[in-house]
mmCIF file of C-alpha atoms and ligand atoms in Angstrom:
data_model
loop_
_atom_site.group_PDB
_atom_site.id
_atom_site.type_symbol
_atom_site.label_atom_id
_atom_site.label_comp_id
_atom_site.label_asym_id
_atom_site.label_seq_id
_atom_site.Cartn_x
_atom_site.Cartn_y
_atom_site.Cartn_z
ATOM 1 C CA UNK A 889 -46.202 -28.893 -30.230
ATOM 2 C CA UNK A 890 -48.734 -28.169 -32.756
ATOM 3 C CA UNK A 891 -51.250 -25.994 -32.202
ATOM 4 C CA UNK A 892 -55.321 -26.710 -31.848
ATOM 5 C CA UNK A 893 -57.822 -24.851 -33.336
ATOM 6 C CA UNK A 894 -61.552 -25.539 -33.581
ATOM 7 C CA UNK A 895 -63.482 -23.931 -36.290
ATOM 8 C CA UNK A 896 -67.450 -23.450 -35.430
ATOM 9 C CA UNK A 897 -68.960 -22.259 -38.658
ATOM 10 C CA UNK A 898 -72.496 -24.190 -40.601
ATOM 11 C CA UNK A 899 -71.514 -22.286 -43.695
ATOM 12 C CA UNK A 900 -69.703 -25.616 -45.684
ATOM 13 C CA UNK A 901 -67.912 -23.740 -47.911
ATOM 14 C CA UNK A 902 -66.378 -21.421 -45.390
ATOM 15 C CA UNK A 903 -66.044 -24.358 -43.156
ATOM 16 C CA UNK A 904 -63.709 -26.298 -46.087
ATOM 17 C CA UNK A 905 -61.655 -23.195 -46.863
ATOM 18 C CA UNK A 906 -60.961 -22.995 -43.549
ATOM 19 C CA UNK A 907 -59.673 -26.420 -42.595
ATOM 20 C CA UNK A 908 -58.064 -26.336 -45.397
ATOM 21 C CA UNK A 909 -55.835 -23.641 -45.731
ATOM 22 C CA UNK A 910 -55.309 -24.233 -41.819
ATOM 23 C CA UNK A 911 -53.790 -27.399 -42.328
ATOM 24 C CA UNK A 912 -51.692 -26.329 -44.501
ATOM 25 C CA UNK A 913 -50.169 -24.133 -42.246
ATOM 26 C CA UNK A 914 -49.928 -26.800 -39.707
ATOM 27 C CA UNK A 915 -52.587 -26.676 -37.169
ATOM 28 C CA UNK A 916 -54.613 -29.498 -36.354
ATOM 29 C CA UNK A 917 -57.724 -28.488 -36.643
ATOM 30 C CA UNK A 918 -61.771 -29.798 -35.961
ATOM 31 C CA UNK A 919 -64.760 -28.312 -37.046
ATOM 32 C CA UNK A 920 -68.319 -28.251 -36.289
ATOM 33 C CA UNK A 921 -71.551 -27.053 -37.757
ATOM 34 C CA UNK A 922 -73.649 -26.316 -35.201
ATOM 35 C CA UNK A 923 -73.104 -24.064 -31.929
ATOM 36 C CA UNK A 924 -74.020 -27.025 -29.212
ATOM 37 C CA UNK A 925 -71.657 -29.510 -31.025
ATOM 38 C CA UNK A 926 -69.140 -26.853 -30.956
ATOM 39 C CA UNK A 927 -69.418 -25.761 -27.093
ATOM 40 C CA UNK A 928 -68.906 -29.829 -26.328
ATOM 41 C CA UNK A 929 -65.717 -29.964 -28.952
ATOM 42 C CA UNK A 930 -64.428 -27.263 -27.213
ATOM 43 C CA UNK A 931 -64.582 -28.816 -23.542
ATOM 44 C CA UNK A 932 -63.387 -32.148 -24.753
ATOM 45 C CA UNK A 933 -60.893 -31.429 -27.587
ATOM 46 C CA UNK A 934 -59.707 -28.489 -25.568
ATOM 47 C CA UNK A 935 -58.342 -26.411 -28.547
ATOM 48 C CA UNK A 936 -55.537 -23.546 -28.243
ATOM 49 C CA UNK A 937 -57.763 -21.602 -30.078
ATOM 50 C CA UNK A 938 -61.079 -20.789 -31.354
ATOM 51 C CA UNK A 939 -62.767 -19.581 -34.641
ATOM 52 C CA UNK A 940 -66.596 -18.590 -34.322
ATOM 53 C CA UNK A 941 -69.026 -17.608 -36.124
ATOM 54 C CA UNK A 942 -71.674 -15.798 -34.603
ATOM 55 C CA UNK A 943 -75.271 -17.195 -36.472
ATOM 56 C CA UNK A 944 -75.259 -20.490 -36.001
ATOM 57 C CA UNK A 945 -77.566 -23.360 -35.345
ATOM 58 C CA UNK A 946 -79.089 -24.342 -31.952
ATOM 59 C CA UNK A 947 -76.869 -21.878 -29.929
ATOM 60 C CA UNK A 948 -75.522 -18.993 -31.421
ATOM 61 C CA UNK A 949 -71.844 -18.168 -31.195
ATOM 62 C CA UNK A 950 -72.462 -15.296 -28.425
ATOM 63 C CA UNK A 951 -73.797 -17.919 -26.431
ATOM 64 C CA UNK A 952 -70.633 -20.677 -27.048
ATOM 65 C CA UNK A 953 -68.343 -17.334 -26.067
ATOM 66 C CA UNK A 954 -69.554 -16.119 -23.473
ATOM 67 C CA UNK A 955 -70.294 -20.068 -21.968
ATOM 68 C CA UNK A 956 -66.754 -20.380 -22.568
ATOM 69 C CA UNK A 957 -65.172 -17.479 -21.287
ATOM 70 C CA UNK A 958 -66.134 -18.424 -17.820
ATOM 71 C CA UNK A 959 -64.336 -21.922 -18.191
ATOM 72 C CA UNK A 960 -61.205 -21.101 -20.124
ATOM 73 C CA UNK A 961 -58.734 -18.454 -21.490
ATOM 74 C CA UNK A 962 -58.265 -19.822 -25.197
ATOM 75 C CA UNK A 963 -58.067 -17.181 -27.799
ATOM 76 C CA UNK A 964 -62.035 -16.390 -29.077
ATOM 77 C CA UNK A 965 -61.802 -14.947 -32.559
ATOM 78 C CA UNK A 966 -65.591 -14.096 -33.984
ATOM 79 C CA UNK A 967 -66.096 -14.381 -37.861
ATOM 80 C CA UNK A 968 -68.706 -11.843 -38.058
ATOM 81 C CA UNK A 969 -70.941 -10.805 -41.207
ATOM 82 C CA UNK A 970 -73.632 -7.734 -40.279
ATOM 83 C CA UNK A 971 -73.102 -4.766 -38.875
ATOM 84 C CA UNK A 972 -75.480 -5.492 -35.883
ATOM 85 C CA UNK A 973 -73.031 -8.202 -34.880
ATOM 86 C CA UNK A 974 -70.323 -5.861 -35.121
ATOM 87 C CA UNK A 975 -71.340 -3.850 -32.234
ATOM 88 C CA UNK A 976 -71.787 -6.291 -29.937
ATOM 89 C CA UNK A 977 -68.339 -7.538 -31.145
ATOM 90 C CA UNK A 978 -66.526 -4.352 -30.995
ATOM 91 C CA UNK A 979 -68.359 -3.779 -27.730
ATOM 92 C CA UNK A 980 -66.274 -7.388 -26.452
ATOM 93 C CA UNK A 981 -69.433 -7.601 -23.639
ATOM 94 C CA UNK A 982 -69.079 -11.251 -24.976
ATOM 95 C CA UNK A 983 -65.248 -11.751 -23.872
ATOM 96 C CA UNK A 984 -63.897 -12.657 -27.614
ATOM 97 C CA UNK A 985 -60.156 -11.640 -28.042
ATOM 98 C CA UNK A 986 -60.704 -10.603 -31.319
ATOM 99 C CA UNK A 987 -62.862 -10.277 -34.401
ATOM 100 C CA UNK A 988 -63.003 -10.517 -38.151
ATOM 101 C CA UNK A 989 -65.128 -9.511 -40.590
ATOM 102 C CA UNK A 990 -66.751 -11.736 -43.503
ATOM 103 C CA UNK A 991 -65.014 -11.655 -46.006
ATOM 104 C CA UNK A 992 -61.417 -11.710 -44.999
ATOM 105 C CA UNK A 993 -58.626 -13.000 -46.920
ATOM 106 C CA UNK A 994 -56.446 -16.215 -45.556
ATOM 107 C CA UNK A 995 -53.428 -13.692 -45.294
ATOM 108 C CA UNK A 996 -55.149 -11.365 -42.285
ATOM 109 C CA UNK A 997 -57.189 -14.501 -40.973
ATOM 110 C CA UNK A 998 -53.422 -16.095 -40.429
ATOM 111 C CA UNK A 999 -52.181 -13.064 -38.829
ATOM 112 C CA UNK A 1000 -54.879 -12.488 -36.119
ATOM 113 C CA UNK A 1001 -54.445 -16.404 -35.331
ATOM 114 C CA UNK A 1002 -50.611 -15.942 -34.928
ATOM 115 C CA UNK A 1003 -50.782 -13.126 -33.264
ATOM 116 C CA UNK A 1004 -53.409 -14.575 -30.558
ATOM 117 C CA UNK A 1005 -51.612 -17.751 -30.200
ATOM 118 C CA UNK A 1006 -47.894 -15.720 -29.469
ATOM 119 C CA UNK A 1007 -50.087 -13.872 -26.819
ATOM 120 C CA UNK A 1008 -51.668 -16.800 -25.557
ATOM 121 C CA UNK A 1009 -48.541 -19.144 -25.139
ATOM 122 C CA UNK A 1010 -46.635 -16.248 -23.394
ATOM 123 C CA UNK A 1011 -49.279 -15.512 -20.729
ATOM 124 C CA UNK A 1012 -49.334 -19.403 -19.531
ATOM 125 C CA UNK A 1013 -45.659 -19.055 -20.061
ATOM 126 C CA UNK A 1014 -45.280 -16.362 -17.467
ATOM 127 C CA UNK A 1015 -48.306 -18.094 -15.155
ATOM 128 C CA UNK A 1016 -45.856 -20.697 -14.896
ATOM 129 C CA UNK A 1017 -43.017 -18.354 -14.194
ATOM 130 C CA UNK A 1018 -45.339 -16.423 -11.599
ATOM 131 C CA UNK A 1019 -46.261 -19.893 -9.882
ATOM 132 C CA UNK A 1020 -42.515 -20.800 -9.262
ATOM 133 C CA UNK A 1021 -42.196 -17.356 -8.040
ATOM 134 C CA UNK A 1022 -41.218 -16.979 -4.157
ATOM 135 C CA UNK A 1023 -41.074 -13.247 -4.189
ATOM 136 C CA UNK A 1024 -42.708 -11.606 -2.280
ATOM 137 C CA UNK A 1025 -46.123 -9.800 -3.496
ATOM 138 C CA UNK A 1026 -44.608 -6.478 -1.330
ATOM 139 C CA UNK A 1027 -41.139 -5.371 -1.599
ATOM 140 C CA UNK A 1028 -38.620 -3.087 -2.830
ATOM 141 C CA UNK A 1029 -37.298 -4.165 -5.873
ATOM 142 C CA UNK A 1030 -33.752 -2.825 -6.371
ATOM 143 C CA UNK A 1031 -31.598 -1.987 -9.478
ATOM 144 C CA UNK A 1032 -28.289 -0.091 -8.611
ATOM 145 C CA UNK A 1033 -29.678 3.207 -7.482
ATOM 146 C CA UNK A 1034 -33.330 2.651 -8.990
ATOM 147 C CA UNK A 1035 -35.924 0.984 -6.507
ATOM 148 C CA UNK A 1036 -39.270 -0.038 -6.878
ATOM 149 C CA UNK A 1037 -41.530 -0.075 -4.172
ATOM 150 C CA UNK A 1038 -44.218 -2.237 -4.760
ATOM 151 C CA UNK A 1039 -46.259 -1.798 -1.389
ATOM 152 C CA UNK A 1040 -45.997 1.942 -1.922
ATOM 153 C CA UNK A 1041 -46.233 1.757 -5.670
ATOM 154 C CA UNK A 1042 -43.442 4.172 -5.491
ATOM 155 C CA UNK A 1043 -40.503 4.709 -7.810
ATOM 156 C CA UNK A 1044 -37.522 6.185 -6.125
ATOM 157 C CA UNK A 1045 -34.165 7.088 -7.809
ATOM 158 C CA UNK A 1046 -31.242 8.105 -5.427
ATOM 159 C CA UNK A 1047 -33.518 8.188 -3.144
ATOM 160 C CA UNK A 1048 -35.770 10.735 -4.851
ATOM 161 C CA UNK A 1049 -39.426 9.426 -5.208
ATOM 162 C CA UNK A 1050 -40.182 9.952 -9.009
ATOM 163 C CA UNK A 1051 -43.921 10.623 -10.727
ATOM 164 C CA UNK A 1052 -45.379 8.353 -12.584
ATOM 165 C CA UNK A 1053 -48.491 8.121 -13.905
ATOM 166 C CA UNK A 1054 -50.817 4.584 -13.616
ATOM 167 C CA UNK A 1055 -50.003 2.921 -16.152
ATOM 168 C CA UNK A 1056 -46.316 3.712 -16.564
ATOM 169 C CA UNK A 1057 -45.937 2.560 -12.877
ATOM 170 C CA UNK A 1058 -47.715 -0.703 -13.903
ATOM 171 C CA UNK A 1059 -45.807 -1.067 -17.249
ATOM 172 C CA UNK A 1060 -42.477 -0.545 -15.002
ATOM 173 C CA UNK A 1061 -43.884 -3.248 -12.407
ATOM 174 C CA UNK A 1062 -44.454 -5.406 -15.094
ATOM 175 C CA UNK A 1063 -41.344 -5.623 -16.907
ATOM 176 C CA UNK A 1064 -39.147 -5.330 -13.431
ATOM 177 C CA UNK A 1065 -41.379 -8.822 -12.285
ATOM 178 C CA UNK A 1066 -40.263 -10.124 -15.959
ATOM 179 C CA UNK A 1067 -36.572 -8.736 -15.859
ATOM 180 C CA UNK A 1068 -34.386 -10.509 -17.922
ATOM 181 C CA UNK A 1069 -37.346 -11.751 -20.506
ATOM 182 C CA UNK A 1070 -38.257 -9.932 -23.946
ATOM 183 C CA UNK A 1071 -41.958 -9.492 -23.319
ATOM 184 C CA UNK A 1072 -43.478 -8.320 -26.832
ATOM 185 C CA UNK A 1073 -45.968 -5.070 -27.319
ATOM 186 C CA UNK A 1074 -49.084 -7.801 -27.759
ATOM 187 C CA UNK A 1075 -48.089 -8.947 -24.703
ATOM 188 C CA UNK A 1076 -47.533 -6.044 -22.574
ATOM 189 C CA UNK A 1077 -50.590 -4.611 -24.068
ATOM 190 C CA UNK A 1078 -52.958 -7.441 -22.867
ATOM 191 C CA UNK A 1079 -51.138 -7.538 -19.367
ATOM 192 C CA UNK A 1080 -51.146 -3.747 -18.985
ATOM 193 C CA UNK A 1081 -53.831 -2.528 -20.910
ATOM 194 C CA UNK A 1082 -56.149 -5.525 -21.270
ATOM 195 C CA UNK A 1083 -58.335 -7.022 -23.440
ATOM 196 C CA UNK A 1084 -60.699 -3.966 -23.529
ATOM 197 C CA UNK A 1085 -58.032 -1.733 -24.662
ATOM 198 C CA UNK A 1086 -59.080 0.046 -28.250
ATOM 199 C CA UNK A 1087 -55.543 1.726 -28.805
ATOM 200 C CA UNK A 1088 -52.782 -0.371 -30.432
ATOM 201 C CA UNK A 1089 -48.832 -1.125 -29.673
ATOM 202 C CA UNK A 1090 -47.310 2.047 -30.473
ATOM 203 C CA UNK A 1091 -49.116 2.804 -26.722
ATOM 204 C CA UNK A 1092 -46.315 0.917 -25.308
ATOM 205 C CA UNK A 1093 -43.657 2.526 -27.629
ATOM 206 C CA UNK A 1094 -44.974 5.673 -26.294
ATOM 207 C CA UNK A 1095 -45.291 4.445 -22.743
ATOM 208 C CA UNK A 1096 -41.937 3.018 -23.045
ATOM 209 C CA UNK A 1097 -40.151 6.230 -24.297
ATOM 210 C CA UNK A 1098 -41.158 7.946 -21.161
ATOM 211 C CA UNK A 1099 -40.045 5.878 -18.449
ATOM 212 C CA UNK A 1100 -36.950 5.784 -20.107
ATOM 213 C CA UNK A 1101 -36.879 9.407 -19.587
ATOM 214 C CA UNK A 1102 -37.658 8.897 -16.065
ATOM 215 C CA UNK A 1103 -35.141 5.656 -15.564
ATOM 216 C CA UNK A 1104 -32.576 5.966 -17.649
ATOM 217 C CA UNK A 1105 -29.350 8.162 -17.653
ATOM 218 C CA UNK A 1106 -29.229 8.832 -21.118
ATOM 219 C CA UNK A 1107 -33.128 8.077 -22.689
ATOM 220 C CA UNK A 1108 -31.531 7.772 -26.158
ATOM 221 C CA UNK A 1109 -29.281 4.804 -25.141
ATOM 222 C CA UNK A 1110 -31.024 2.976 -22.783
ATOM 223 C CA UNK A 1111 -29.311 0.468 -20.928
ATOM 224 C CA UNK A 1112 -32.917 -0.430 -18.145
ATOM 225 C CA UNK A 1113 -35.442 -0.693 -20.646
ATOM 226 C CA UNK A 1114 -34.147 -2.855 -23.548
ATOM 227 C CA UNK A 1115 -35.538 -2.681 -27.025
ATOM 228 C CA UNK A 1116 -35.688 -6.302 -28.169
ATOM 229 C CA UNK A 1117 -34.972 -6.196 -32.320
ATOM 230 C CA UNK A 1118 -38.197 -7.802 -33.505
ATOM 231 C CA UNK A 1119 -39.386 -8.839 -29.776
ATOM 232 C CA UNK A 1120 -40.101 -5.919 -27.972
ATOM 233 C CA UNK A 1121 -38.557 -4.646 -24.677
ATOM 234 C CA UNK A 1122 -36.698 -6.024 -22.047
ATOM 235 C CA UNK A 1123 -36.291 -5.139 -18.649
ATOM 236 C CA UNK A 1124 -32.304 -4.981 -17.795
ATOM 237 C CA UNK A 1125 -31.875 -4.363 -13.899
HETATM 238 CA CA1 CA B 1614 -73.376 -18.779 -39.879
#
């Protein structure tokens, strides 16, 4: 399926560039001038992703994000010019996913919208998977002589309750209720960390390497915690 993306942006030229290079790269892609136009394109055209520019005409992009944010969970990337803007940006009180500064090349503009879009498809991917889940919310979760105990938020092995702090406890969670599935650093950084997160993957690499000192017999060949060649990690049993 080809992707969506709606480009709100009244500078022409920027607009054209754009569209154009977009299409090229496949997308099927709308644009509009004006922030009002945009905020209705948005709710009718209903786009997989979203480029916006923050000064715009008769509602400013803060305004179409933060309208937005409360309706849906597209990808929000903000093409930003001043510094001022950047701030608020950087500051995310306006729920955007992500931001780039004017000017940017194609190249990094093509990235971020890759990048967004893997994210995005994989979190309605596992919504999907979560919704034909019937396991139980509270439960012990058991791999050989490792068990996870989710009411307790306890990690035992042999029997022996191990430490762990918060967020290795909820990266472990989250890869045992994905077992089987390579779930990529973007990913596990979004569901982990969240949005508001200002560190980057090699968090999870870091994250990763010591529960794997905690789960596995021999950390330096794990056979739990899975590196996925180009993926990311995957959660064995
Ligand atoms: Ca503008």
């Amino acid at each position: 399926m080809v992707d969506k993306i709606l480009i709100i942006e009244d500078e022409i030229s920027l607009q054209e560039t754009l569209s154009y290079n977009l299409k090229h790269e496949g997308y099927e892609v709308e644009v509009s001038g004006n922030g009002l136009d945009g905020l209705n394109l948005a709710r009718s055209w209903k786009p997989d992703l979203l480029l916006l520019d923050v000064m715009l005409p008769l509602m400013d992009g803060f305004e179409v994000c933060k309208i937005l944010r409360n309706e849906t969970d597209i990808p929000i990337i903000i093409l930003t010019a001043r510094a001022d803007e950047i701030d608020r940006v950087v500051g995310l009180e306006i729920g955007a996913d992500d931001y780039l500064v004017k000017p940017f090349s194609m190249r990094e503009l093509s990235v971020r919208i890759k990048t967004r879009l893997r994210v995005s498809h994989q979190l309605h991917d596992l919504q999907a998977h979560e919704n034909g889940k019937s396991e139980k919310a509270n439960e012990e979760l058991v791999f050989g002589n490792l068990i996870l105990d989710t009411m307790r938020h306890e990690l035992r092995i042999n029997g022996t309750p191990i430490q762990l702090k918060p967020k290795e406890y909820e990266l472990l969670a989250f890869l045992i209720e994905n077992r089987g599935r390579a779930l990529s650093r973007d990913l596990i950084l979004e569901k982990v960390w969240g949005w508001d997160f200002a560190g980057d993957s090699r968090t999870v690499d870091v994250h990763i390497r010591w529960l794997r000192s905690k789960v596995e017999n021999d950390p330096n060949q794990p056979t739990r915690i899975v590196t996925v060649r180009g993926a990311g990690y995957r959660f064995e049993g």
